[in-house]
């Protein structure tokens, strides 16, 4: 039995009381895609707060706890630590569909057409979500589903040939492909609707899912991508923008980058779709961080989780994303280190010590995860989601399988740390930019050393801070007060980003942030904010995507306003009143924005720090840096 001190007991009871009373938005909406005020959301939060308490009492070392108490580090998903779950997984969809799978309530055989294949793809996502505390992704969505488009074509062709007809063989083939095209659109439409309606984790949320595609040049693969984008562009039943799946379009020279490339037309449709629906985001196979793993095979193409997580390098197997994922990650508060350091040398000495403690904590968590049995995660390991996991017996430990995953050191607030150290952030001066690069390079060197020392896949991740962006700031402000450019706002800037409030040209932001992508091998993302109705100017989006590629960005996205009037269904930019029905009620306006790589359909679900951050985002398409 865990023995609580009165102070700790009061803290836990206080948090649970706030859950019951739904009185603390930042507590119940740490995750913007979970309705924390719903019964299942409250139950989940009850369990979350108790699990975090248990982890602190029983699973964390004293020096780790002290670093947390002193606001230097934050182990993410601490509430899931006692369960031994892993963060995310890149699921081998093609293999699972072909072999069939068991959800625990019966066996699902290989589908015979694209409608069934897409339906089962949704079920796989839903079943696997309960095995992970983070997200999940399909790394080769186009390649994996193209065979089922082919099967659909064959079914239509066989049926047509059974009719008495004067059509020629070529005419029959063309008609069969047209019918396969319609079937594929319906399958994509159903898949998108499923991703936004089916629930997991006790009904508390829809699965957090991502799909990667863009490079299959086959007729069937191109047909799938075209219809997926068209269905996304069309939206949900009332024209709503689909929040899931997070879509990542893989850019590759010779495939879809240039006008003469075979999938250039699909890329153009991707631009039109992101102009209307904010998805897809764009990844770059030719970026330095990704091309080093590329050997020409589809399996070696980079894939991302929508929020930014990336898994490629591997000391224990093939260097690709498939059947692998992140095990856990812990973030460092660079701002606190900057505030207490009297010199750059002192900052690096302190950072060195903090990283050592984080590495120790990640190793301790790995040891806890590794001792779990395969039977504890029946779908994750029993269905072969992780590499070689299907070879495990029910009572086998999962250590050898998990060695394929990554342990990530994250960071937040590079910009504010630079202001604390030099008076300027990396968007304001070349010297601050150079120091920022040295800091991130130092962290990467430390995680590389940890990989060598412990023979595990340590990586550096540009943290997707959601709840953390305000949590670190609040505690630092209590100690240091309000410091302009450092603690004056309710949030710290994500990872290596130039602050969202800083006026800077798009090309300058892309150039500054691009060099950090290669250093952050555990995941990264860069955003550009644009204004106005970009559906009328997809050429401008093309320029931005090509600029990202030139700046060596691995993964990027373009943000712009997408609003919807719930009274009449109008979708577009809504200022104070709906241009269609003249609705002035802000409660009836859904404002869809990107939060850390994914979308949220209602900003009312954001925590206060992220709402503050969003309100201060400036547009980047014009204006010189100040």
XYZ file of C-alpha atoms in Angstrom:
626
model
C 0.000 0.000 0.000
C 1.270 3.467 -0.904
C 1.655 5.626 2.197
C 0.837 9.263 1.586
C 2.048 12.250 3.521
C -0.663 14.777 4.366
C 0.779 17.257 1.860
C 0.804 14.734 -0.983
C -2.612 13.418 -0.021
C -4.009 16.934 -0.097
C -2.458 17.530 -3.524
C -4.010 14.379 -4.989
C -7.419 14.972 -3.416
C -7.313 18.577 -4.584
C -6.656 17.506 -8.173
C -9.421 14.902 -8.077
C -11.819 17.486 -6.643
C -11.074 19.771 -9.592
C -11.850 16.878 -11.939
C -15.198 16.248 -10.229
C -16.109 19.923 -10.244
C -14.743 20.442 -13.790
C -13.254 23.613 -12.356
C -9.746 23.549 -13.842
C -9.694 23.747 -17.644
C -5.929 23.249 -17.788
C -6.177 20.040 -15.773
C -9.113 18.385 -17.521
C -8.052 19.507 -21.014
C -4.370 18.594 -21.003
C -5.196 16.794 -24.251
C -7.400 18.927 -26.490
C -8.860 15.899 -28.266
C -10.225 14.348 -25.082
C -13.471 15.711 -23.678
C -12.358 15.952 -20.072
C -15.795 17.074 -18.897
C -17.549 13.929 -20.162
C -18.143 10.977 -17.779
C -15.490 8.819 -19.468
C -13.158 11.793 -19.687
C -13.538 12.369 -15.946
C -12.970 8.686 -15.196
C -9.862 8.749 -17.332
C -8.586 11.844 -15.536
C -9.296 10.259 -12.148
C -7.153 7.304 -13.126
C -4.545 9.593 -14.624
C -3.991 11.620 -11.454
C -3.841 8.503 -9.256
C -1.440 6.774 -11.666
C 0.876 9.783 -11.697
C 0.910 9.750 -7.924
C 1.815 6.050 -7.904
C 4.599 6.577 -10.453
C 6.149 9.329 -8.366
C 5.898 7.296 -5.153
C 7.108 3.946 -6.501
C 8.772 4.178 -9.903
C 10.941 7.303 -10.030
C 14.378 7.813 -8.483
C 14.949 10.588 -5.962
C 17.182 12.635 -8.260
C 14.576 12.384 -11.026
C 11.834 13.495 -8.643
C 13.976 16.407 -7.495
C 14.599 17.513 -11.079
C 10.848 17.390 -11.667
C 10.098 19.292 -8.479
C 12.675 21.930 -9.428
C 11.008 22.346 -12.844
C 13.934 21.147 -14.944
C 12.356 18.064 -16.552
C 8.994 16.528 -17.404
C 8.498 12.806 -18.184
C 5.624 12.720 -20.659
C 2.593 10.469 -20.134
C 3.662 9.779 -16.576
C 0.167 8.459 -15.854
C 0.769 5.572 -18.276
C 4.169 4.703 -16.764
C 2.704 2.076 -14.359
C 0.997 0.285 -17.277
C 4.218 -0.229 -19.218
C 2.727 1.106 -22.453
C 4.797 2.611 -25.234
C 4.188 5.979 -26.880
C 3.504 5.279 -30.552
C 3.823 2.770 -33.377
C 4.144 2.736 -37.162
C 1.795 -0.125 -38.031
C 2.549 -2.554 -40.919
C -0.928 -2.268 -42.417
C -0.212 -4.349 -45.511
C 1.140 -7.269 -43.524
C -1.699 -7.273 -41.002
C -4.385 -7.073 -43.690
C -2.810 -9.887 -45.689
C -2.289 -12.196 -42.704
C -5.577 -11.326 -41.013
C -5.851 -10.362 -37.366
C -7.716 -11.006 -34.146
C -9.149 -8.165 -32.084
C -9.774 -10.504 -29.152
C -13.353 -11.152 -30.218
C -12.798 -13.064 -33.428
C -10.524 -13.410 -36.451
C -10.678 -10.965 -39.368
C -9.567 -12.547 -42.651
C -7.901 -10.719 -45.534
C -10.326 -8.366 -47.295
C -11.295 -8.856 -50.940
C -11.924 -5.241 -51.924
C -11.043 -1.688 -50.983
C -14.263 -1.092 -49.022
C -13.491 -3.950 -46.632
C -9.790 -3.087 -46.511
C -10.482 0.501 -45.447
C -13.055 -0.631 -42.885
C -10.550 -3.058 -41.376
C -7.893 -0.320 -41.414
C -10.161 1.661 -39.096
C -10.678 -1.340 -36.825
C -6.922 -1.950 -36.592
C -6.438 1.648 -35.491
C -9.209 1.368 -32.924
C -7.963 -1.948 -31.529
C -4.362 -0.838 -31.297
C -5.151 2.515 -29.639
C -5.850 0.798 -26.347
C -2.335 -0.679 -26.415
C -0.488 2.670 -26.649
C -0.495 5.887 -24.661
C 0.353 7.965 -27.720
C -0.568 7.865 -31.380
C -0.224 5.408 -34.219
C 0.394 5.653 -37.909
C 0.381 3.791 -41.202
C 3.750 4.473 -42.869
C 2.848 3.262 -46.395
C -0.889 3.890 -46.696
C -0.833 4.138 -50.496
C 1.340 1.071 -51.117
C -0.470 -1.062 -48.531
C -3.983 -0.408 -49.863
C -3.263 -0.332 -53.601
C -3.616 -4.155 -53.889
C -7.191 -3.889 -52.629
C -8.005 -1.256 -55.239
C -6.686 -3.783 -57.768
C -8.918 -6.483 -56.266
C -11.900 -4.160 -56.527
C -11.135 -3.528 -60.189
C -10.887 -7.279 -60.820
C -14.245 -7.873 -59.113
C -15.928 -5.228 -61.243
C -14.297 -6.562 -64.407
C -15.388 -10.130 -63.673
C -18.948 -8.977 -63.032
C -19.060 -6.914 -66.226
C -17.759 -9.825 -68.301
C -20.587 -11.977 -67.003
C -23.137 -9.733 -68.740
C -24.109 -10.216 -72.398
C -22.522 -7.174 -74.054
C -20.933 -5.890 -77.265
C -18.282 -3.944 -75.383
C -14.674 -4.603 -76.321
C -12.091 -5.776 -73.802
C -10.638 -2.246 -73.557
C -14.089 -0.784 -72.972
C -14.784 -3.321 -70.239
C -11.460 -2.520 -68.570
C -12.141 1.221 -68.670
C -15.623 0.787 -67.200
C -14.257 -1.521 -64.472
C -11.656 1.084 -63.513
C -14.333 3.792 -63.373
C -16.417 1.658 -61.031
C -13.317 0.881 -58.944
C -12.720 4.617 -58.772
C -16.220 5.200 -57.340
C -15.795 2.344 -54.876
C -12.454 3.728 -53.751
C -13.938 7.169 -53.103
C -16.720 5.636 -51.007
C -14.152 3.589 -49.080
C -12.014 6.672 -48.399
C -15.059 8.654 -47.327
C -16.094 5.903 -44.909
C -12.535 5.623 -43.547
C -12.382 9.351 -42.787
C -15.807 9.279 -41.151
C -14.748 6.291 -39.042
C -11.566 8.029 -37.910
C -13.659 10.924 -36.613
C -16.449 8.917 -34.987
C -15.187 5.615 -33.553
C -14.004 5.733 -29.950
C -11.347 4.000 -27.887
C -9.874 4.207 -24.376
C -13.203 3.629 -22.677
C -15.015 5.994 -25.029
C -12.962 9.004 -23.962
C -11.554 9.899 -27.371
C -11.277 8.923 -31.001
C -7.997 7.166 -31.878
C -5.042 9.485 -32.465
C -4.083 8.366 -35.964
C -1.825 9.403 -38.843
C -1.259 8.168 -42.385
C 1.767 8.673 -44.664
C 1.446 8.530 -48.448
C 2.424 10.217 -51.714
C 4.968 8.095 -53.589
C 3.134 5.063 -55.026
C 3.049 5.656 -58.787
C 0.898 2.640 -59.670
C -2.558 3.208 -61.160
C -4.223 1.744 -58.063
C -2.031 3.697 -55.631
C -2.663 6.966 -57.441
C -6.381 6.256 -57.473
C -6.369 5.689 -53.731
C -4.505 8.931 -53.005
C -6.696 10.956 -55.342
C -9.879 9.762 -53.696
C -8.492 10.117 -50.184
C -7.687 13.759 -50.897
C -11.045 14.373 -52.567
C -12.916 12.848 -49.622
C -10.852 14.954 -47.202
C -11.534 18.060 -49.236
C -15.282 17.327 -49.228
C -15.317 17.136 -45.427
C -17.630 15.281 -43.082
C -21.426 15.035 -43.157
C -22.137 18.716 -42.546
C -19.002 19.926 -44.269
C -16.830 19.817 -41.139
C -13.066 19.593 -41.526
C -11.895 16.080 -40.570
C -9.599 16.202 -37.548
C -8.301 12.676 -38.130
C -6.463 11.013 -39.694
C -3.520 13.381 -39.608
C -2.247 13.144 -43.168
C 1.406 13.422 -44.187
C 2.205 13.746 -47.890
C 5.682 12.423 -48.678
C 7.612 14.667 -51.085
C 10.274 13.104 -53.321
C 12.163 14.516 -56.279
C 11.465 12.407 -59.345
C 8.137 11.232 -57.889
C 5.952 14.260 -57.165
C 8.213 17.304 -56.776
C 8.496 18.549 -60.362
C 5.892 19.090 -63.059
C 7.228 16.169 -65.103
C 7.069 13.774 -62.147
C 4.406 11.026 -62.300
C 2.635 12.067 -59.083
C 2.894 15.817 -59.569
C -0.860 16.001 -60.174
C -1.497 14.235 -56.857
C 0.774 16.773 -55.145
C -1.246 19.615 -56.704
C -4.430 18.057 -55.310
C -2.696 17.783 -51.925
C -2.042 21.538 -52.049
C -5.694 22.225 -52.862
C -6.769 19.992 -49.990
C -4.455 21.496 -47.400
C -5.628 24.938 -48.524
C -9.164 23.999 -47.528
C -8.665 21.450 -44.712
C -5.159 22.101 -43.248
C -4.155 18.533 -44.137
C -2.047 17.022 -45.508
C 1.181 18.149 -43.900
C 4.376 17.559 -45.897
C 7.430 15.398 -45.227
C 10.597 15.426 -47.299
C 12.359 12.196 -48.193
C 15.281 14.147 -49.699
C 15.998 16.110 -46.499
C 19.407 15.361 -44.983
C 17.909 13.660 -41.941
C 15.753 11.361 -44.106
C 17.762 10.611 -47.231
C 20.558 9.055 -45.172
C 18.178 6.144 -44.490
C 16.718 5.978 -47.999
C 17.903 3.053 -50.140
C 15.352 3.313 -52.920
C 12.837 0.942 -51.351
C 9.369 1.997 -50.241
C 10.133 0.662 -46.744
C 13.023 3.116 -46.351
C 10.882 6.181 -47.060
C 10.512 8.301 -43.941
C 7.201 8.336 -42.108
C 6.079 10.552 -39.251
C 3.521 10.584 -36.519
C 1.278 13.576 -37.109
C 2.493 15.465 -34.050
C 6.134 15.106 -35.290
C 7.579 11.895 -33.808
C 10.044 10.184 -36.142
C 11.670 6.745 -35.818
C 14.356 5.779 -38.357
C 17.854 4.907 -37.058
C 18.059 1.472 -35.446
C 20.907 -0.305 -33.674
C 18.986 -3.590 -33.630
C 17.487 -3.990 -37.083
C 16.441 -2.290 -40.316
C 16.684 1.502 -40.387
C 13.106 2.373 -41.241
C 9.887 3.274 -39.469
C 7.854 0.134 -40.041
C 6.856 -2.016 -37.029
C 8.601 0.353 -34.642
C 7.811 3.346 -32.466
C 8.838 5.622 -29.636
C 8.985 4.030 -26.175
C 8.837 7.209 -24.089
C 10.233 10.719 -23.977
C 11.130 13.271 -21.337
C 11.537 16.996 -21.921
C 14.010 19.512 -20.545
C 13.114 23.077 -19.549
C 15.886 25.037 -21.272
C 14.446 28.307 -19.974
C 15.018 27.460 -16.315
C 18.630 26.571 -17.122
C 19.058 29.890 -18.892
C 17.578 31.819 -15.991
C 19.875 30.361 -13.343
C 23.105 30.378 -15.389
C 25.467 33.314 -15.131
C 27.375 32.396 -18.267
C 27.138 30.189 -21.328
C 29.703 27.806 -19.844
C 27.602 27.406 -16.717
C 24.529 26.791 -18.870
C 26.233 23.924 -20.710
C 27.533 22.407 -17.463
C 24.041 22.430 -16.006
C 22.513 21.099 -19.212
C 25.016 18.257 -19.230
C 23.912 17.203 -15.742
C 20.200 17.428 -16.554
C 20.571 15.296 -19.688
C 22.384 12.643 -17.652
C 19.440 12.447 -15.263
C 16.942 12.297 -18.130
C 18.879 9.449 -19.751
C 18.868 7.614 -16.430
C 15.102 8.110 -16.082
C 14.449 6.881 -19.635
C 16.549 3.779 -18.939
C 14.625 3.062 -15.747
C 11.345 3.407 -17.595
C 12.633 1.146 -20.372
C 13.522 -1.524 -17.821
C 9.981 -1.369 -16.439
C 8.481 -1.602 -19.937
C 10.852 -4.392 -20.997
C 9.744 -6.679 -18.168
C 6.144 -6.648 -19.311
C 4.824 -9.857 -20.873
C 3.521 -10.198 -24.413
C 0.106 -11.192 -23.061
C -0.265 -7.768 -21.431
C -0.546 -6.205 -24.912
C -2.358 -8.832 -26.938
C -2.990 -6.776 -30.070
C 0.272 -4.840 -30.082
C 2.487 -7.903 -29.949
C 0.130 -10.775 -30.770
C -0.788 -9.293 -34.169
C 2.763 -8.315 -35.114
C 2.453 -4.550 -34.832
C 6.013 -4.417 -33.483
C 8.823 -6.113 -35.387
C 9.163 -9.837 -34.600
C 6.576 -9.540 -31.818
C 4.449 -12.337 -33.300
C 7.281 -14.721 -32.413
C 6.813 -14.050 -28.688
C 4.999 -16.494 -26.459
C 2.374 -15.115 -24.078
C 4.719 -15.242 -21.056
C 7.777 -13.845 -22.852
C 9.153 -10.470 -21.833
C 9.037 -7.847 -24.566
C 12.593 -6.522 -24.113
C 14.018 -7.780 -27.412
C 11.094 -6.317 -29.339
C 11.225 -2.950 -27.589
C 14.939 -2.578 -28.339
C 13.809 -1.644 -31.850
C 12.097 1.471 -30.473
C 13.441 4.859 -29.430
C 14.017 6.605 -26.108
C 13.807 10.344 -26.654
C 15.175 13.388 -24.885
C 13.024 16.427 -25.627
C 13.331 20.152 -24.979
C 11.203 23.255 -24.801
C 11.850 26.985 -24.826
C 15.063 27.417 -26.828
C 13.923 30.928 -27.769
C 13.279 32.057 -24.181
C 16.496 30.411 -22.972
C 18.446 32.418 -25.553
C 16.771 35.623 -24.379
C 17.693 34.777 -20.786
C 21.311 34.154 -21.829
C 21.880 36.854 -24.472
C 18.915 39.215 -24.464
C 17.770 38.063 -27.899
C 16.329 34.901 -29.454
C 17.513 33.178 -32.616
C 15.083 35.082 -34.830
C 16.545 38.388 -33.685
C 20.295 37.962 -34.055
C 22.864 35.779 -35.795
C 24.876 35.309 -32.611
C 21.828 34.053 -30.693
C 21.014 31.756 -33.625
C 24.529 30.327 -33.521
C 24.298 29.751 -29.777
C 20.925 28.055 -30.239
C 22.462 25.702 -32.779
C 25.310 24.936 -30.368
C 22.811 24.107 -27.598
C 20.768 21.717 -29.726
C 23.955 20.196 -31.190
C 25.215 19.594 -27.659
C 22.003 17.786 -26.736
C 22.185 15.643 -29.885
C 25.784 14.716 -29.116
C 24.766 13.646 -25.604
C 21.954 11.384 -26.816
C 24.253 9.864 -29.426
C 26.711 9.079 -26.643
C 23.908 7.465 -24.648
C 23.054 5.302 -27.669
C 26.626 4.052 -27.846
C 26.967 3.525 -24.114
C 23.722 1.608 -23.578
C 23.259 0.119 -27.075
C 19.730 1.517 -27.329
C 18.114 3.945 -29.783
C 18.303 7.243 -27.912
C 17.163 10.241 -29.941
C 16.552 13.971 -29.599
C 12.979 15.161 -30.137
C 11.702 18.698 -30.654
C 9.002 18.366 -28.001
C 5.357 18.794 -29.068
C 4.470 20.686 -25.907
C 0.750 21.069 -25.282
C -0.006 21.126 -21.547
C 3.706 21.440 -20.772
C 4.107 24.780 -22.549
C 2.208 26.514 -19.751
C 3.169 24.250 -16.856
C 6.898 25.023 -17.017
C 6.188 28.739 -17.433
C 3.844 29.031 -14.475
C 6.323 27.491 -12.044
C 9.252 29.550 -13.340
C 7.246 32.768 -13.061
C 6.510 31.992 -9.413
C 10.270 31.907 -8.777
C 11.694 34.516 -11.157
C 8.743 36.838 -11.662
C 7.690 38.340 -14.961
C 10.700 38.771 -17.249
C 10.045 40.342 -20.692
C 10.794 37.922 -23.496
C 11.198 35.033 -21.063
C 8.372 34.472 -18.560
C 6.072 37.344 -19.558
C 3.744 35.126 -21.604
C 1.672 32.176 -20.400
C 3.649 29.693 -22.491
C 7.149 28.811 -23.613
C 7.900 28.436 -27.302
C 7.865 24.876 -28.612
C 11.266 23.251 -29.084
C 13.520 25.200 -31.505
C 10.761 27.333 -33.038
C 11.082 31.055 -33.577
C 8.417 32.555 -31.241
C 4.948 32.598 -32.769
C 4.484 36.285 -31.883
C 7.668 37.437 -33.640
C 7.189 39.185 -36.992
C 9.449 37.461 -39.493
C 9.316 36.603 -43.171
C 8.286 33.041 -43.993
C 11.541 32.323 -45.820
C 13.590 33.570 -42.855
C 11.666 31.416 -40.367
C 12.038 28.372 -42.605
C 15.771 28.981 -43.007
C 16.397 29.464 -39.287
C 14.439 26.401 -38.216
C 15.501 24.122 -41.062
C 18.977 23.428 -39.716
C 17.548 22.022 -36.469
C 15.608 19.232 -38.199
C 18.687 17.121 -38.870
C 19.736 17.458 -35.221
C 16.342 16.402 -33.856
C 16.327 12.834 -35.150
C 13.519 11.796 -32.788
C 11.054 14.175 -34.399
C 10.578 17.747 -35.576
C 8.115 20.038 -37.335
C 8.070 23.614 -38.611
C 4.984 25.736 -39.292
C 4.311 28.702 -41.468
C 1.306 30.932 -40.692
C -0.482 32.426 -43.691
C -3.483 34.717 -43.863
C -6.540 34.988 -46.052
C -8.327 32.434 -48.222
C -5.457 30.295 -49.514
C -7.815 28.136 -51.581
C -7.518 30.872 -54.201
C -3.702 30.813 -54.172
C -2.342 27.277 -54.007
C 0.680 28.474 -56.000
C 1.782 30.366 -52.885
C 1.527 27.141 -50.879
C 3.651 25.391 -53.491
C 6.321 28.072 -53.065
C 6.307 27.520 -49.287
C 6.564 23.729 -49.591
C 9.468 24.046 -52.048
C 11.131 26.556 -49.701
C 10.858 24.031 -46.870
C 12.535 21.425 -49.042
C 15.338 23.829 -49.933
C 15.870 24.700 -46.251
C 16.370 21.002 -45.405
C 13.184 20.722 -43.348
C 12.160 17.131 -42.671
C 8.520 17.742 -41.818
C 6.445 20.895 -42.156
C 2.939 22.278 -42.320
C 1.115 25.411 -43.332
C -1.363 27.016 -40.930
C -4.234 29.242 -41.942
C -7.691 30.043 -40.516
C -10.413 27.434 -41.058
C -13.710 28.381 -39.407
C -17.184 26.830 -39.608
C -20.569 28.271 -38.740
C -22.564 25.563 -36.991
C -25.801 27.394 -37.807
C -25.569 27.175 -41.590
C -22.487 25.044 -42.246
C -20.432 27.770 -43.959
C -16.719 26.885 -43.945
C -14.006 29.474 -44.535
C -12.732 32.557 -42.752
C -15.246 34.020 -40.285
C -14.390 37.255 -38.516
C -17.164 38.532 -36.255
C -20.127 37.290 -38.299
C -20.836 34.437 -40.701
C -20.836 35.829 -44.272
C -23.632 33.418 -45.240
C -26.218 33.632 -42.434
C -24.933 36.688 -40.509
C -24.581 34.639 -37.314
C -22.795 36.744 -34.659
C -22.822 34.124 -31.887
C -19.214 33.121 -31.183
C -20.467 29.966 -29.476
C -21.759 28.812 -32.861
C -18.430 29.331 -34.629
C -15.953 26.447 -34.688
C -12.409 27.673 -35.146
C -10.150 24.857 -36.283
C -6.460 25.387 -35.622
C -3.339 23.262 -35.426
C -2.100 22.788 -31.870
C 1.137 20.726 -31.978
C 0.909 19.032 -35.370
C -2.670 17.842 -35.149
C -5.967 19.722 -35.422
C -8.644 20.436 -32.864
C -12.195 21.069 -34.059
C -13.082 23.409 -31.237
C -10.562 25.748 -29.602
C -12.733 25.838 -26.474
C -11.085 22.494 -25.605
C -7.575 23.982 -25.557
C -5.836 24.713 -22.288
C -5.302 28.377 -21.400
C -1.600 28.487 -22.339
C -2.192 27.144 -25.847
C -5.166 29.472 -26.351
C -2.904 32.359 -25.382
C -0.224 31.115 -27.751
C -2.681 30.791 -30.650
C -4.012 34.311 -30.083
C -0.493 35.713 -30.535
C 0.466 33.883 -33.733
C 1.527 36.295 -36.452
C 1.374 35.682 -40.189
C 4.619 34.978 -42.021
C 4.028 35.579 -45.698
C 5.109 39.228 -45.611
C 7.075 41.667 -43.496
C 10.734 41.842 -42.586
C 12.105 40.513 -39.305
C 12.239 43.141 -36.611
